[in-house]
């Protein structure tokens, strides 16, 4: 079974631009979460999508948005980029069944904002 | 990370045993994850505990006490490749929230 894939792997943008990141979860997983990881703050939860609906949201400004398609693929968009948005953006694919819960991460997209 | 506490750094010797502790707020708690993350890579799933007790997976074991809001990850027969950050994460109200991680250094 293929793992979680994310594209692109690396991205360089300038302040004020916008960016769209893509994530394809493991086949059969309907939940996709997005995280931002920086050296100072660790892994910060952005949002989670389940069956095309945003199920949970973290404490990020409205410049960060996402969506999920009917095939469970998800995209994350960041508008009006700021220098502080430079980070590793990780997508995670989650499957919950009874008392079992597993969440696997993709390789991440490293975003640099200049 | 919403009161998920784990030590920032630990050092251990190759071949030894190390225990990484994690404490968390118990309100809304569903279960607890442990992840391993090597520098420059994505986190890798190690374990998920929902019931009290110890679960063993090869050299790695994870323990949970729901009433005490406490978990630990036990690594035995340490190898140099175990040098990594270990992340404790809590599933709470359908969200998975991460601690800041414990950076483990292994000395030869």
Short mmCIF file of C-alpha atoms in Angstrom, two decimals:
data_model
loop_
_atom_site.label_atom_id
_atom_site.label_comp_id
_atom_site.label_asym_id
_atom_site.label_seq_id
_atom_site.Cartn_x
_atom_site.Cartn_y
_atom_site.Cartn_z
CA UNK A 1 0.00 0.00 0.00
CA UNK A 2 1.43 3.39 -0.96
CA UNK A 3 2.19 5.81 1.84
CA UNK A 4 1.22 9.44 2.22
CA UNK A 5 2.51 11.62 -0.59
CA UNK A 6 3.02 15.36 -0.57
CA UNK A 7 3.87 17.74 -3.37
CA UNK A 8 5.94 19.73 -3.86
CA UNK A 9 8.73 18.68 -1.51
CA UNK A 10 10.44 22.05 -1.54
CA UNK A 11 9.16 25.51 -2.32
CA UNK A 12 10.63 29.00 -2.24
CA UNK A 13 8.29 31.98 -2.27
CA UNK A 14 8.51 35.68 -1.48
CA UNK A 15 6.51 37.66 1.04
CA UNK A 16 2.99 38.49 -0.11
CA UNK A 17 2.71 35.54 -2.47
CA UNK A 18 0.39 32.61 -1.93
CA UNK A 19 1.10 28.90 -2.01
CA UNK A 20 -0.88 25.68 -2.42
CA UNK A 21 0.38 22.37 -1.05
CA UNK A 22 -1.07 18.98 -1.93
CA UNK A 23 -1.43 15.75 0.01
CA UNK A 24 -2.66 12.30 -0.99
CA UNK A 25 -3.48 10.06 1.98
CA UNK A 26 -3.10 6.33 2.26
CA UNK A 27 -5.78 4.52 0.31
CA UNK A 28 -8.85 4.00 2.48
CA UNK A 29 -7.95 6.76 4.95
CA UNK A 30 -10.58 9.48 4.96
CA UNK A 31 -9.00 11.79 7.50
CA UNK A 32 -6.23 14.19 6.55
CA UNK A 33 -4.57 16.58 8.99
CA UNK A 34 -2.08 19.34 8.36
CA UNK A 35 0.68 20.45 10.71
CA UNK A 36 3.29 23.18 10.69
CA UNK A 37 6.67 22.34 12.17
CA UNK A 38 9.25 24.95 13.14
CA UNK A 39 12.32 24.55 15.37
CA UNK A 40 10.93 26.85 18.04
CA UNK A 41 7.29 25.76 18.17
CA UNK A 42 7.44 22.07 17.31
CA UNK A 43 4.50 20.45 15.54
CA UNK A 44 1.49 22.74 15.48
CA UNK A 45 -1.92 21.48 14.39
CA UNK A 46 -3.46 23.45 11.52
CA UNK A 47 -6.67 21.58 10.63
CA UNK A 48 -8.19 18.21 9.93
CA UNK A 49 -10.49 17.18 7.12
CA UNK A 50 -12.75 14.15 7.11
CA UNK A 51 -15.01 13.23 4.21
CA UNK A 52 -14.52 16.66 2.59
CA UNK A 53 -15.49 18.55 5.77
CA UNK A 54 -13.21 20.43 8.13
CA UNK A 55 -13.60 18.57 11.39
CA UNK A 56 -11.08 20.43 13.55
CA UNK A 57 -9.08 23.60 13.38
CA UNK A 58 -6.03 24.85 15.21
CA UNK A 59 -5.13 28.40 16.19
CA UNK A 60 -3.83 29.78 12.93
CA UNK A 61 -4.95 32.93 11.12
CA UNK A 62 -7.45 32.84 8.27
CA UNK A 63 -4.59 33.09 5.76
CA UNK A 64 -4.26 29.34 6.25
CA UNK A 65 -7.02 27.36 4.62
CA UNK A 66 -7.60 23.93 3.23
CA UNK A 67 -9.97 21.63 1.51
CA UNK A 68 -10.49 17.96 0.81
CA UNK A 69 -11.74 16.35 -2.36
CA UNK A 70 -14.02 13.37 -2.81
CA UNK A 71 -11.01 11.08 -3.35
CA UNK A 72 -9.68 12.21 0.08
CA UNK A 73 -6.81 14.18 -1.45
CA UNK A 74 -6.31 17.45 0.38
CA UNK A 75 -4.83 20.82 -0.40
CA UNK A 76 -3.63 23.53 1.94
CA UNK A 77 -3.37 27.16 0.91
CA UNK A 78 -1.48 29.98 2.55
CA UNK A 79 -2.16 33.48 1.28
CA UNK A 80 -0.16 36.67 1.78
CA UNK A 81 2.93 34.79 2.88
CA UNK A 82 5.00 36.13 5.77
CA UNK A 83 8.61 35.34 6.68
CA UNK A 84 7.36 33.46 9.74
CA UNK A 85 5.50 31.00 7.52
CA UNK A 86 8.81 29.38 6.61
CA UNK A 87 8.44 25.86 7.99
CA UNK A 88 8.02 22.21 7.24
CA UNK A 89 4.37 21.50 6.43
CA UNK A 90 3.36 17.96 7.20
CA UNK A 91 0.26 16.15 6.10
CA UNK A 92 -0.96 13.14 8.04
CA UNK A 93 -3.34 10.39 7.02
CA UNK A 94 -5.44 8.92 9.82
CA UNK A 95 -7.52 5.79 10.26
CA UNK A 96 -9.61 5.25 13.38
CA UNK A 97 -11.32 1.92 13.94
CA UNK A 98 -12.71 0.92 17.33
CA UNK A 99 -9.93 1.34 19.87
CA UNK A 100 -7.27 1.54 17.18
CA UNK A 101 -5.98 4.87 15.91
CA UNK A 102 -3.11 5.28 13.52
CA UNK A 103 -1.79 8.42 11.90
CA UNK A 104 1.00 8.38 9.32
CA UNK A 105 2.87 11.38 8.05
CA UNK A 106 3.93 12.27 4.56
CA UNK A 107 7.49 13.44 3.83
CA UNK A 108 6.50 17.09 4.16
CA UNK A 109 6.83 20.23 2.09
CA UNK A 110 9.61 22.55 3.14
CA UNK A 111 8.49 26.11 2.48
CA UNK A 112 10.96 28.98 2.52
CA UNK A 113 9.60 32.52 2.41
CA UNK A 114 12.11 35.19 1.38
CA UNK B 1 1.52 22.04 23.21
CA UNK B 2 -1.59 22.29 25.42
CA UNK B 3 0.16 20.98 28.51
CA UNK B 4 1.88 17.97 27.06
CA UNK B 5 5.19 17.85 28.85
CA UNK B 6 8.27 15.82 28.03
CA UNK B 7 11.94 16.46 28.68
CA UNK B 8 13.69 18.56 26.07
CA UNK B 9 16.82 16.43 25.79
CA UNK B 10 18.21 13.16 27.10
CA UNK B 11 21.50 11.35 26.64
CA UNK B 12 22.09 7.60 26.88
CA UNK B 13 24.77 5.09 25.98
CA UNK B 14 24.69 2.57 23.16
CA UNK B 15 23.36 -0.77 24.43
CA UNK B 16 21.63 0.77 27.44
CA UNK B 17 17.95 1.38 28.24
CA UNK B 18 16.27 4.78 28.30
CA UNK B 19 12.81 5.87 29.44
CA UNK B 20 11.22 9.01 27.99
CA UNK B 21 8.33 10.35 30.06
CA UNK B 22 5.31 12.31 28.94
CA UNK B 23 2.62 13.92 31.08
CA UNK B 24 -0.60 15.47 29.81
CA UNK B 25 -3.92 16.95 30.85
CA UNK B 26 -6.51 14.17 31.11
CA UNK B 27 -9.62 16.14 30.07
CA UNK B 28 -11.12 14.81 26.82
CA UNK B 29 -8.36 12.23 26.51
CA UNK B 30 -8.84 9.44 23.96
CA UNK B 31 -5.39 7.94 23.47
CA UNK B 32 -1.67 8.63 23.24
CA UNK B 33 0.78 8.33 20.37
CA UNK B 34 4.55 8.10 20.25
CA UNK B 35 6.50 9.10 17.16
CA UNK B 36 10.16 9.03 16.22
CA UNK B 37 11.58 11.82 14.10
CA UNK B 38 15.07 11.88 12.66
CA UNK B 39 16.53 15.26 11.75
CA UNK B 40 15.19 16.52 8.44
CA UNK B 41 12.62 13.74 8.14
CA UNK B 42 8.92 13.33 8.87
CA UNK B 43 7.75 11.70 12.12
CA UNK B 44 7.36 7.93 12.06
CA UNK B 45 4.54 6.24 13.98
CA UNK B 46 5.77 4.07 16.86
CA UNK B 47 2.76 3.27 19.04
CA UNK B 48 -0.75 4.16 20.13
CA UNK B 49 -2.00 3.44 23.66
CA UNK B 50 -5.61 3.73 24.67
CA UNK B 51 -5.74 1.29 27.63
CA UNK B 52 -3.66 1.33 30.79
CA UNK B 53 -0.58 -0.81 30.78
CA UNK B 54 2.51 -1.66 28.83
CA UNK B 55 2.62 -2.54 25.14
CA UNK B 56 5.80 -4.01 23.74
CA UNK B 57 7.00 -3.86 20.14
CA UNK B 58 10.45 -5.28 19.79
CA UNK B 59 13.01 -2.99 21.43
CA UNK B 60 10.39 -0.30 22.01
CA UNK B 61 7.64 -0.38 24.67
CA UNK B 62 5.04 2.20 25.58
CA UNK B 63 3.21 2.55 28.88
CA UNK B 64 0.04 4.46 29.71
CA UNK B 65 -1.71 5.44 32.94
CA UNK B 66 -4.93 7.22 32.02
CA UNK B 67 -5.81 8.25 35.58
CA UNK B 68 -2.39 9.82 36.17
CA UNK B 69 -2.08 11.48 32.75
CA UNK B 70 1.27 9.76 32.29
CA UNK B 71 3.01 7.75 29.62
CA UNK B 72 6.52 6.63 28.89
CA UNK B 73 8.41 5.23 25.94
CA UNK B 74 11.04 2.65 26.83
CA UNK B 75 13.87 1.96 24.41
CA UNK B 76 16.05 -1.09 25.07
CA UNK B 77 19.41 -2.15 23.62
CA UNK B 78 19.98 1.33 22.30
CA UNK B 79 21.58 1.68 18.90
CA UNK B 80 23.20 4.73 17.33
CA UNK B 81 20.32 4.92 14.84
CA UNK B 82 17.96 5.60 17.77
CA UNK B 83 19.41 9.11 17.98
CA UNK B 84 16.32 11.14 17.11
CA UNK B 85 13.53 13.21 18.57
CA UNK B 86 10.67 11.34 20.22
CA UNK B 87 7.28 13.01 20.11
CA UNK B 88 4.44 12.34 22.51
CA UNK B 89 1.01 13.22 21.09
CA UNK B 90 -2.42 13.13 22.68
CA UNK B 91 -5.69 12.41 20.91
CA UNK B 92 -8.23 14.69 22.55
CA UNK B 93 -11.70 15.49 21.22
CA UNK B 94 -10.63 14.09 17.82
CA UNK B 95 -7.60 16.38 17.60
CA UNK B 96 -4.06 15.04 17.86
CA UNK B 97 -1.88 17.50 19.72
CA UNK B 98 1.89 17.10 19.97
CA UNK B 99 4.36 17.84 22.71
CA UNK B 100 7.58 19.58 21.76
CA UNK B 101 9.54 16.36 21.64
CA UNK B 102 12.53 14.88 23.43
CA UNK B 103 15.83 14.92 21.59
CA UNK B 104 17.68 11.71 22.42
CA UNK B 105 21.46 11.59 22.02
CA UNK B 106 23.18 8.20 21.96
CA UNK B 107 26.83 8.01 22.97
CA UNK B 108 29.06 5.17 21.72
#
